[in-house]
Coordinates of C-alpha atoms and ligand atoms in Angstrom, one line a residue:
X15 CA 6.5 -6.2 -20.6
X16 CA 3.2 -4.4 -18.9
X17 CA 6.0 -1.1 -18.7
X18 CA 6.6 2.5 -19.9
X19 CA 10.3 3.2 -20.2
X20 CA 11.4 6.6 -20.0
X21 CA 14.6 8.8 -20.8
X22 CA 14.2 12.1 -18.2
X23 CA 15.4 15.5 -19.4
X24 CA 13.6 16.3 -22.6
X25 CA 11.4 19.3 -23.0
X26 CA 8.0 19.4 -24.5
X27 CA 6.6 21.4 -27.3
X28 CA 3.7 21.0 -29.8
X29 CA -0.1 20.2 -29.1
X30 CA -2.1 17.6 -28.4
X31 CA -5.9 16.6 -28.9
X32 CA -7.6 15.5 -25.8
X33 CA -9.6 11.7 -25.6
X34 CA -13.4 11.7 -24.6
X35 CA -14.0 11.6 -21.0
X36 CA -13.3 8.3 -19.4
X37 CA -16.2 9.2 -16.4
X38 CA -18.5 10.7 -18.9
X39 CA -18.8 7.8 -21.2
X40 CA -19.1 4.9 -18.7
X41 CA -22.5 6.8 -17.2
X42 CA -23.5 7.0 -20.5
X43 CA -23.1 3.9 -22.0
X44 CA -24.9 2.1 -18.8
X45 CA -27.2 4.7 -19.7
X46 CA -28.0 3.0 -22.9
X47 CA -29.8 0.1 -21.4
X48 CA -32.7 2.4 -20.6
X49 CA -33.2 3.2 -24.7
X50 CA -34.9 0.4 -26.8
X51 CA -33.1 1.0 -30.4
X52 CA -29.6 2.2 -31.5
X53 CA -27.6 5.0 -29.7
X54 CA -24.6 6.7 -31.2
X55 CA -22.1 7.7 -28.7
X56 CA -19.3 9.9 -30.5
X57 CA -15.8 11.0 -29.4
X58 CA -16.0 7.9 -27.0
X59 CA -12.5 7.0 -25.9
X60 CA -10.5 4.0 -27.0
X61 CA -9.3 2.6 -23.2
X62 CA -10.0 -0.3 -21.1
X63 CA -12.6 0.5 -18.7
X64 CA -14.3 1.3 -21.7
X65 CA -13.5 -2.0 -23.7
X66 CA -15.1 -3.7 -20.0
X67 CA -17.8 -1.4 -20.3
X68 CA -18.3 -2.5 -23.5
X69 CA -17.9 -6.1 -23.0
X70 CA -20.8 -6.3 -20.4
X71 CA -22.8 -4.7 -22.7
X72 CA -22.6 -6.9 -25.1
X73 CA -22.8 -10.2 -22.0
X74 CA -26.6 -8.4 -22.2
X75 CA -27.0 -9.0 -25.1
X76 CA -26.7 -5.6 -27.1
X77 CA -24.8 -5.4 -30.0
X78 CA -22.0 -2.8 -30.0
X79 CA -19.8 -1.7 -33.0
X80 CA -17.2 0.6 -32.9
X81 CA -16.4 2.9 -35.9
X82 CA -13.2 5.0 -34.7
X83 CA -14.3 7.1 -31.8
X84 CA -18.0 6.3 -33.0
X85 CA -19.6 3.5 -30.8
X86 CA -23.0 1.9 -31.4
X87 CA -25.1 0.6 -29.2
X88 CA -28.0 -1.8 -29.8
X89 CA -30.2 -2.7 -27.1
X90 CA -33.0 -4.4 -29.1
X91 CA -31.6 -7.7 -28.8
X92 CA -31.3 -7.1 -25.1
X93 CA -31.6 -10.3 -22.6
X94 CA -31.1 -11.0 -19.1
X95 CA -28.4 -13.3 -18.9
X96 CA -25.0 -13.3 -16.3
X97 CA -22.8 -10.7 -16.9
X98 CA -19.1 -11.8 -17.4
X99 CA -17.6 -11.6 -14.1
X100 CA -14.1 -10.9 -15.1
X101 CA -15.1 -7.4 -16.9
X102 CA -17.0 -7.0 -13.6
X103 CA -14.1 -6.8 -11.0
X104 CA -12.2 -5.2 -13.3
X105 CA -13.9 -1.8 -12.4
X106 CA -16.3 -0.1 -10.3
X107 CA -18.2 1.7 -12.9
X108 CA -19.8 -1.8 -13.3
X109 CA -22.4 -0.7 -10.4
X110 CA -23.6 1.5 -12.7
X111 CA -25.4 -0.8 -14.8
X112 CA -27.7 -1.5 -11.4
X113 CA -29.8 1.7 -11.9
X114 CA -30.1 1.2 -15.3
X115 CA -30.9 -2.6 -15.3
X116 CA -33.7 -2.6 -12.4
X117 CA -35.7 0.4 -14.3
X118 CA -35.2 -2.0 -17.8
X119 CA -35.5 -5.6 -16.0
X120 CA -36.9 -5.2 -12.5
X121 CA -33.9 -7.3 -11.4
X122 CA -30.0 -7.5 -11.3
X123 CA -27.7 -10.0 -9.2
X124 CA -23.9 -8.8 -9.5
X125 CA -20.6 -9.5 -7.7
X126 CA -19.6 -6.4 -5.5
X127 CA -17.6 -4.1 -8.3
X128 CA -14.1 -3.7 -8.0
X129 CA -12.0 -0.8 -9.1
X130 CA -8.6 0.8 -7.9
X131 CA -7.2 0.7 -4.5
X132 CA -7.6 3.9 -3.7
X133 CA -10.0 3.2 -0.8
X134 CA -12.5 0.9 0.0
X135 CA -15.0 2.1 -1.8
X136 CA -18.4 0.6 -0.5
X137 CA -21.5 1.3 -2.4
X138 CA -23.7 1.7 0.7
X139 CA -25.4 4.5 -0.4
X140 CA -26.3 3.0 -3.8
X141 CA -28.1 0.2 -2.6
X142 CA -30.0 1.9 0.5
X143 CA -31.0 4.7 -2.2
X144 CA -32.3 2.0 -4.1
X145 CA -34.7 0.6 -1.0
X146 CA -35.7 3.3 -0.6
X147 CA -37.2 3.8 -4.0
X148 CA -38.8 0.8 -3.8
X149 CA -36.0 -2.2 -4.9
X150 CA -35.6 -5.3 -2.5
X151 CA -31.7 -5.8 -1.7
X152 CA -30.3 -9.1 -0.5
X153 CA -26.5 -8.5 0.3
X154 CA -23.9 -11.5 0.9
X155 CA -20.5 -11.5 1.3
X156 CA -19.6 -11.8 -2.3
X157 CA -21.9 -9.5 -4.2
X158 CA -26.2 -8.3 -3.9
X159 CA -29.3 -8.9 -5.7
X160 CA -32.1 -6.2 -6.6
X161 CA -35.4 -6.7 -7.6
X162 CA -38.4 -4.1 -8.0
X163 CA -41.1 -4.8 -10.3
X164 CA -41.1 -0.8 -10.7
X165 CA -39.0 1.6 -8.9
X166 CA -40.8 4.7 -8.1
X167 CA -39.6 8.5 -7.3
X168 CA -38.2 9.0 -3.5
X169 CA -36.8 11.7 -2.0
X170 CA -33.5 10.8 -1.4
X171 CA -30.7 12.2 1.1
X172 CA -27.4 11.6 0.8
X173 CA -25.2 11.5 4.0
X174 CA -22.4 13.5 1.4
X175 CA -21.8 13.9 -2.1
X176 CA -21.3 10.4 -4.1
X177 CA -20.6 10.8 -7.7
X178 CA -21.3 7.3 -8.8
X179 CA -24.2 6.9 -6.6
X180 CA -26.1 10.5 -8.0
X181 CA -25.1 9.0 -11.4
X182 CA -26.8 5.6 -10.3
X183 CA -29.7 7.1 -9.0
X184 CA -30.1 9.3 -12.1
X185 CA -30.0 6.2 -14.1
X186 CA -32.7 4.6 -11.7
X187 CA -35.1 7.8 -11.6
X188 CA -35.6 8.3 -15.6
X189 CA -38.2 5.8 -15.8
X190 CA -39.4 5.7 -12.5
X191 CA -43.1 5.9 -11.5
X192 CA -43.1 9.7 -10.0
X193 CA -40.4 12.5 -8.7
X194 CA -36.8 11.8 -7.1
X195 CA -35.2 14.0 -5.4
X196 CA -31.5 13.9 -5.0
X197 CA -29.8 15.9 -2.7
X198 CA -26.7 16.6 -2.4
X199 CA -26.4 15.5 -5.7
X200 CA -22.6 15.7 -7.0
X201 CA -22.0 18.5 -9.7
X202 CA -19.2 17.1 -11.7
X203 CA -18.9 18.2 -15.0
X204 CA -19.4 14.0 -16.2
X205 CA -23.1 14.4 -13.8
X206 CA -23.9 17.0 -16.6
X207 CA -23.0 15.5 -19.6
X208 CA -25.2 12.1 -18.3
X209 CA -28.1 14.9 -17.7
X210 CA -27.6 16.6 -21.2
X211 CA -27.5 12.8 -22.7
X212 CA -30.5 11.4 -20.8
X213 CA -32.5 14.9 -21.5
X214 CA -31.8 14.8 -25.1
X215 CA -33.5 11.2 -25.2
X216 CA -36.3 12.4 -23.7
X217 CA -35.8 12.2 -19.5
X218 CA -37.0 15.0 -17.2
X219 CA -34.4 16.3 -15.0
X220 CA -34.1 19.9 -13.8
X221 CA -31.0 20.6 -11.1
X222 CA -28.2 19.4 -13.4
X223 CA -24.8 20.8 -11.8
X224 CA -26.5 22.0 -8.7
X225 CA -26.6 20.1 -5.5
X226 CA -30.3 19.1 -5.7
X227 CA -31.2 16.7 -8.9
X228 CA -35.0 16.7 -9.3
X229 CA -36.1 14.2 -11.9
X230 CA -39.9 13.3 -13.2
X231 CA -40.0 9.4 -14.4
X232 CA -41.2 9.3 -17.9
X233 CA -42.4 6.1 -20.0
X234 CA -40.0 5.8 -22.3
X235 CA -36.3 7.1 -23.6
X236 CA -35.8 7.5 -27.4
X237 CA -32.4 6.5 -29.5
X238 CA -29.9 9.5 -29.6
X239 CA -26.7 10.6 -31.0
X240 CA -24.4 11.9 -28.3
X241 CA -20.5 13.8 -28.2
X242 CA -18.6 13.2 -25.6
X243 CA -17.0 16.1 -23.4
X244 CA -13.0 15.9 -23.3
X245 CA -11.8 14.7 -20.4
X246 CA -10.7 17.3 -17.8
X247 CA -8.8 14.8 -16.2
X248 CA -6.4 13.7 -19.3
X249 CA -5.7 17.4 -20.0
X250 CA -4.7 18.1 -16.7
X251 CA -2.5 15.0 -17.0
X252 CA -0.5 16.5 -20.2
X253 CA -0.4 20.1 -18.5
X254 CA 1.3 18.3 -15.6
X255 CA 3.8 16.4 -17.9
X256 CA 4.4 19.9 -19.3
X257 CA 4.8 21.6 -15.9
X258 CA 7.2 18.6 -15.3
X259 CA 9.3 18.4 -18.0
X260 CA 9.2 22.3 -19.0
X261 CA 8.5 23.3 -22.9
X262 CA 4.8 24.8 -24.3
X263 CA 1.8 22.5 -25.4
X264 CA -1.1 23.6 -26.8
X265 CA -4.2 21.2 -25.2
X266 CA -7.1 21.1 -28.3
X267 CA -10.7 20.4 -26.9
X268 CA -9.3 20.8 -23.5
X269 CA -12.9 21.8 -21.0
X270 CA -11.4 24.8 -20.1
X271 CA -14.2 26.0 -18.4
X272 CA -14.7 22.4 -16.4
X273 CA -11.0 22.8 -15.1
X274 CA -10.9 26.4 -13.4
X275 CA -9.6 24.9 -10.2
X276 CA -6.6 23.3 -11.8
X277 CA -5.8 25.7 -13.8
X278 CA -5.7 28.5 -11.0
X279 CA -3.5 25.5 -8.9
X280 CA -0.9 25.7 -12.1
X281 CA -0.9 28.9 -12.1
X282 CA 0.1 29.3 -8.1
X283 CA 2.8 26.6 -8.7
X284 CA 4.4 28.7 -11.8
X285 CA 3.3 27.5 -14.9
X286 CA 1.8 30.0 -17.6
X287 CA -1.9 29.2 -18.6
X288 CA -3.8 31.2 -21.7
X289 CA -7.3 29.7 -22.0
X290 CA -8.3 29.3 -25.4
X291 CA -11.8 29.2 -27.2
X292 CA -10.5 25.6 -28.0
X293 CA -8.2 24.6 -25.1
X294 CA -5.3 25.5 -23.3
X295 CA -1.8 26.6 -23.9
X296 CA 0.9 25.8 -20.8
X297 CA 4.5 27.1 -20.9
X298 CA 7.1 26.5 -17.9
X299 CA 8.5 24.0 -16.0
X300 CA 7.8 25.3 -11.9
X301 CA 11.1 25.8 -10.1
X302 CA 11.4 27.8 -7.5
X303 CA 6.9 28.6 -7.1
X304 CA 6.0 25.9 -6.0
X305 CA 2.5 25.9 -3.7
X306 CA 1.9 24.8 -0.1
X307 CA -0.9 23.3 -0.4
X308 CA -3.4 21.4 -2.4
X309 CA -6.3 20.2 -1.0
X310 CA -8.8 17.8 -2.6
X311 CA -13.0 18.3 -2.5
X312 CA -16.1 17.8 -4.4
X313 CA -16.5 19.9 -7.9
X314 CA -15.5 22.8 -8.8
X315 CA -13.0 21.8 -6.1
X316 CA -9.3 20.8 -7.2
X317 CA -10.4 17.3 -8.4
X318 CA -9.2 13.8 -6.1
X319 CA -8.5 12.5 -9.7
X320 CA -5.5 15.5 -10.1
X321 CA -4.0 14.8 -6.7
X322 CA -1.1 12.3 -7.6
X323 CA -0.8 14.3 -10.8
X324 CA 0.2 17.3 -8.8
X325 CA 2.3 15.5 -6.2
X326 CA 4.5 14.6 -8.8
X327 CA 4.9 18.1 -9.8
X328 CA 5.3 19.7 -6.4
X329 CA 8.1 17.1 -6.0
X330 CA 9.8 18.7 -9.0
X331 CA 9.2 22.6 -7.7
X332 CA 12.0 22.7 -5.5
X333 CA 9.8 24.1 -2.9
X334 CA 7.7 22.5 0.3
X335 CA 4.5 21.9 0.4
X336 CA 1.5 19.8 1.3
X337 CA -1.5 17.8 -0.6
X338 CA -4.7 17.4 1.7
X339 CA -6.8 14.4 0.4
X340 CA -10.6 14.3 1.5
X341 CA -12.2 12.2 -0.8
X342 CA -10.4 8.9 -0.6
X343 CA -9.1 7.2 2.1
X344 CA -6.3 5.9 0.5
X345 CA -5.4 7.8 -2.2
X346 CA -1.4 8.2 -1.7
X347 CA -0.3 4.9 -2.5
X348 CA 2.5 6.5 -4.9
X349 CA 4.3 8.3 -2.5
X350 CA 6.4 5.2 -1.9
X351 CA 7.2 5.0 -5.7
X352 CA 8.3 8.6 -5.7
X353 CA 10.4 8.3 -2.9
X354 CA 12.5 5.6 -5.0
X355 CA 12.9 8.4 -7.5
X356 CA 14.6 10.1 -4.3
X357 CA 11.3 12.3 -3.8
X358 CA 10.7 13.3 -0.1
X359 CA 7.6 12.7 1.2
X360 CA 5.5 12.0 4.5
X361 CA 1.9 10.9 5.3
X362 CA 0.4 12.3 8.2
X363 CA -3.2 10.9 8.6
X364 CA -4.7 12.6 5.1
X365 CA -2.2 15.0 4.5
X366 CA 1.3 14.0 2.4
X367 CA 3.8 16.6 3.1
X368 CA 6.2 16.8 0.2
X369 CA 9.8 18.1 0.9
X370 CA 12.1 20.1 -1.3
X371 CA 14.3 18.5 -3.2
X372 CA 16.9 19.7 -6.2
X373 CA 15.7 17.2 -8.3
X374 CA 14.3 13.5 -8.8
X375 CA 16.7 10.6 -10.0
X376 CA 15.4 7.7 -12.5
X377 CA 14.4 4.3 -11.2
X378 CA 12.1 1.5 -11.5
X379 CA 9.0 2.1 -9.9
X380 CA 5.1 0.6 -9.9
X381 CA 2.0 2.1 -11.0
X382 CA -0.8 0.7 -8.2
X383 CA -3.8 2.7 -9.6
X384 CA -5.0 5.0 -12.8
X385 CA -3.6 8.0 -11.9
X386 CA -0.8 7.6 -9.3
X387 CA 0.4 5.1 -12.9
X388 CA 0.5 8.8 -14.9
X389 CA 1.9 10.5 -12.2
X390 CA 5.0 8.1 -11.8
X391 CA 5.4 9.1 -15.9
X392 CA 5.0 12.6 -15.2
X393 CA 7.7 12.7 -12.9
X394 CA 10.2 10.5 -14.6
X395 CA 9.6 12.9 -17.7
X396 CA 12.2 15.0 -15.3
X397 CA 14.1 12.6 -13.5
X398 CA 18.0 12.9 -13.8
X399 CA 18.0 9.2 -16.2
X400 CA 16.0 6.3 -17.1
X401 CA 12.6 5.3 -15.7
X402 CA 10.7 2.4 -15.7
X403 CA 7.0 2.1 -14.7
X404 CA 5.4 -1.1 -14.7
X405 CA 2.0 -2.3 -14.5
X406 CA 1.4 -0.1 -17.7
X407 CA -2.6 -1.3 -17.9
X408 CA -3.7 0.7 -14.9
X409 CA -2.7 3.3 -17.1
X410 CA -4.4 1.9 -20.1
X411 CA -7.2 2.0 -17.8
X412 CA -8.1 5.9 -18.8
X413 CA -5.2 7.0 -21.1
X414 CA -5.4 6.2 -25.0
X415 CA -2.1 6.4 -26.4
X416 CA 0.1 8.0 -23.5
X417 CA 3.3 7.0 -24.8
X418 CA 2.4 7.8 -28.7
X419 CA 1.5 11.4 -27.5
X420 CA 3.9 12.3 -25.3
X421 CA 6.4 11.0 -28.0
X422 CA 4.3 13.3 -30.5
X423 CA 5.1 16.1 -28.0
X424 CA 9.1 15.7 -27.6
X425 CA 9.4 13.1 -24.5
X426 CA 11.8 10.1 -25.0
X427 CA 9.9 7.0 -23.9
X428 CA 8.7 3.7 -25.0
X429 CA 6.8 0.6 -24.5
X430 CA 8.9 -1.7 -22.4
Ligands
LIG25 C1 -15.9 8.5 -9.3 O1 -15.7 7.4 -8.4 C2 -14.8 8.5 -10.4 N1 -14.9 7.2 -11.1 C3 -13.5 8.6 -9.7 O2 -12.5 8.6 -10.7 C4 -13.4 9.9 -8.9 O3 -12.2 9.9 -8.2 C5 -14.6 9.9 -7.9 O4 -15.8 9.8 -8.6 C6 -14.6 11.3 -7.2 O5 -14.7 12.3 -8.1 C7 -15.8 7.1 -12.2 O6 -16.5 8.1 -12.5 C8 -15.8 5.8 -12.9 P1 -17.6 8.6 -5.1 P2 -16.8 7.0 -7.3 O7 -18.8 7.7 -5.0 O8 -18.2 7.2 -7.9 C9 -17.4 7.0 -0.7 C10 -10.6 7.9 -11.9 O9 -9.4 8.0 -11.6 N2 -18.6 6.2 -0.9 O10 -17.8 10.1 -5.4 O11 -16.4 5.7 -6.8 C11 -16.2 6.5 -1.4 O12 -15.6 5.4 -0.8 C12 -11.6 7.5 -10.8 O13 -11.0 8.2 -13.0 C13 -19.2 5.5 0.1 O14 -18.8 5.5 1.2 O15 -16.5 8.1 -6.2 C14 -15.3 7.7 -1.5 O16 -14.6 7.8 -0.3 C15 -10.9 7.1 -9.5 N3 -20.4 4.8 -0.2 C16 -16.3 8.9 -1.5 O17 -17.6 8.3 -1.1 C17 -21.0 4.8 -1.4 O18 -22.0 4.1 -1.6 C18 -16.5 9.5 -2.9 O19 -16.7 8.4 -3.8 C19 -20.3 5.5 -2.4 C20 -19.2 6.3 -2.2

């Protein structure tokens, strides 16, 4: 079965190393397609977006090897051919091979990108960015096609912060003729690593982590060899599976610095945090301190990505409170799952107020998206009984090895 089961009740103890960054590598390895040669992307995680990443890669042409967490990237044999569209639809960090293939091939013609169903998701302010440095844009109802026989530098304006368009843009300003300005530009810590990647092979681009991007268009990117950041995201999943199940883990390579706002959330909600030179240690199951509310934003905001994560635990804190969501339109499309675990929970426009409960009970519930899927584990980690979540490969989605490490760490679960 596509299914996690799950035996509530166990504590967790030990450590645990933390993957690459799932929306540091997929910038990155679009960003590939702007270097003629071989790039070495280290520490690159093992998941499915990135396999689909991968894959369309390769549909271009490039060769691409993969040597543990190593993965090469050949672009020499580059050609323009149709991209495969199953690996398309799969996810919507497929739009960010647009940037990169205009600047490399002047033109791109690709299905609208798919992704979770977390919102609709548009990219609007992609494509008019795009005009507006020069690229021709026919839209239909099934996807677009770009053409510019060279993009050049725009100031460009964003209506609010995008973090896949700045990264888009990014990709589509390196090798532009002249300046782009980007403003606001988002200031996520996976922005930065694409700057530090992109500078390193020989881009322009001052502004990195501020709201204004400037970048001067250069003629050319050389090869590089590139680490990737540990994802915030995955250690602020395993510190929720510890503030859910009780116990102490020690998180290696966690970003401590890149997670301030969780951390200080975890903290309000009663878990023990001791930042480390090389990650985190988390002790205590809340009970009794719980928070009243979370509320998403833009970086260093509490992160969209960590909202279902800490749903789940607020249900487990014994205490009320609310989540305020403000990226996503649609972003709470697990609170019917939890309530089958006897959570108590209602939506009011963009805010879920979460009820106190003494306790969840197992059942069989449905992952519909990446991280609402590891939230349902997270909270069956202290359900009364078994769990079992299904549609396991939304998970898979950003998660090497969930079930091996949470295992590692004490839980009782399994494939199913
Ligand atoms: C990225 O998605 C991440 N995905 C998401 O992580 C993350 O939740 C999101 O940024 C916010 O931090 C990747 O990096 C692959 P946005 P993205 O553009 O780029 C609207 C995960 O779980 N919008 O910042 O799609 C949009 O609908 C995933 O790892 C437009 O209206 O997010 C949303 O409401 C989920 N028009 C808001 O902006 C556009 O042209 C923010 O979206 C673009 C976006």
């Amino acid at each position: 079965m596509d299914a996690i089961r799950i035996y509530g009740g166990n504590c967790l103890d030990g450590q645990t190393t933390i993957q690459g960054s799932k929306n540091a590598s997929l910038p990155i390895l679009a960003a590939t397609l702007l270097i003629d040669g071989t790039c070495e992307i280290e520490n690159c995680p093992d998941i499915s977006d990135v396999y689909h990443m991968l894959r369309l890669l390769e549909s271009l042409g490039c060769k691409v090897e993969r040597e543990r967490t190593v993965v090469r990237i050949d672009t020499q044999s580059f050609s323009e051919c149709d991209m495969p569209s199953d690996s398309v639809c799969v996810m919507r960090s497929s739009v960010m091979l647009v940037g990169a293939l205009l600047a490399r091939t002047g033109k791109i013609c690709m299905e609208y990108p798919g992704g979770c169903v977390i919102g609709a998701r548009p990219i609007d302010l992609h494509l008019k960015s795009l005009r507006q440095m020069g690229a021709s844009v026919q839209e239909d109802a099934k996807g677009f096609c770009a053409e510019a026989a060279r993009l050049r530098g725009a100031v460009l304006r964003l209506p609010f912060v995008s973090v896949g368009a700045t990264e888009n843009l990014i990709l589509a300003a390196v090798l532009a003729d002249g300046e782009t300005v980007i403003e606001p530009a988002a200031r996520e810590p996976e922005i930065q690593s694409l700057c530090e990647f992109l500078r390193s092979a020989g881009a322009q681009i001052e502004g990195s982590g501020t709201e204004r991007l400037v970048i001067h268009g250069v003629e050319k990117l050389m090869p590089v060899r590139y680490r990737i950041p540990a994802d915030r995201i995955v250690a602020g999943t395993y510190l929720c599976a510890c503030m859910s199940a009780g116990g102490r883990v020690f998180l290696r390579d966690a970003p401590v610095s890149h997670m301030e706002s969780v951390l200080s959330y975890a903290e309000r909600m009663g878990a023990s945090v001791s930042r480390e030179a090389d990650g985190i240690v988390v002790t205590g199951r809340v009970h009794e301190s719980g928070c009243d509310l979370v509320r998403t934003g833009c970086y260093p905001e509490f992160p969209t990505d960590m909202q279902s994560l800490f749903m789940a635990v607020m249900t487990l804190s014994g205490k009320a409170g609310r989540i305020e969501e403000t990226v996503f339109e649609n972003r709470f499309r697990i609170v019917p799952e939890l309530r089958k675990m006897g959570a108590d929970i209602t939506v009011q426009g963009n805010v879920a107020h979460v009820g106190a409960v003494d306790g969840l009970h197992g059942a069989i519930v449905q992952a519909q998206e990446l991280r609402g899927g590891a939230a349902l584990v997270v909270a069956a980690l202290a359900a009364d009984g078994t769990s079992i979540v299904t549609n396991r490969h939304y998970i898979d989605r950003g998660y090497e090895d969930i079930v091996l490490n949470l295992r590692a760490l004490g839980a009782d679960l399994e494939l199913a």
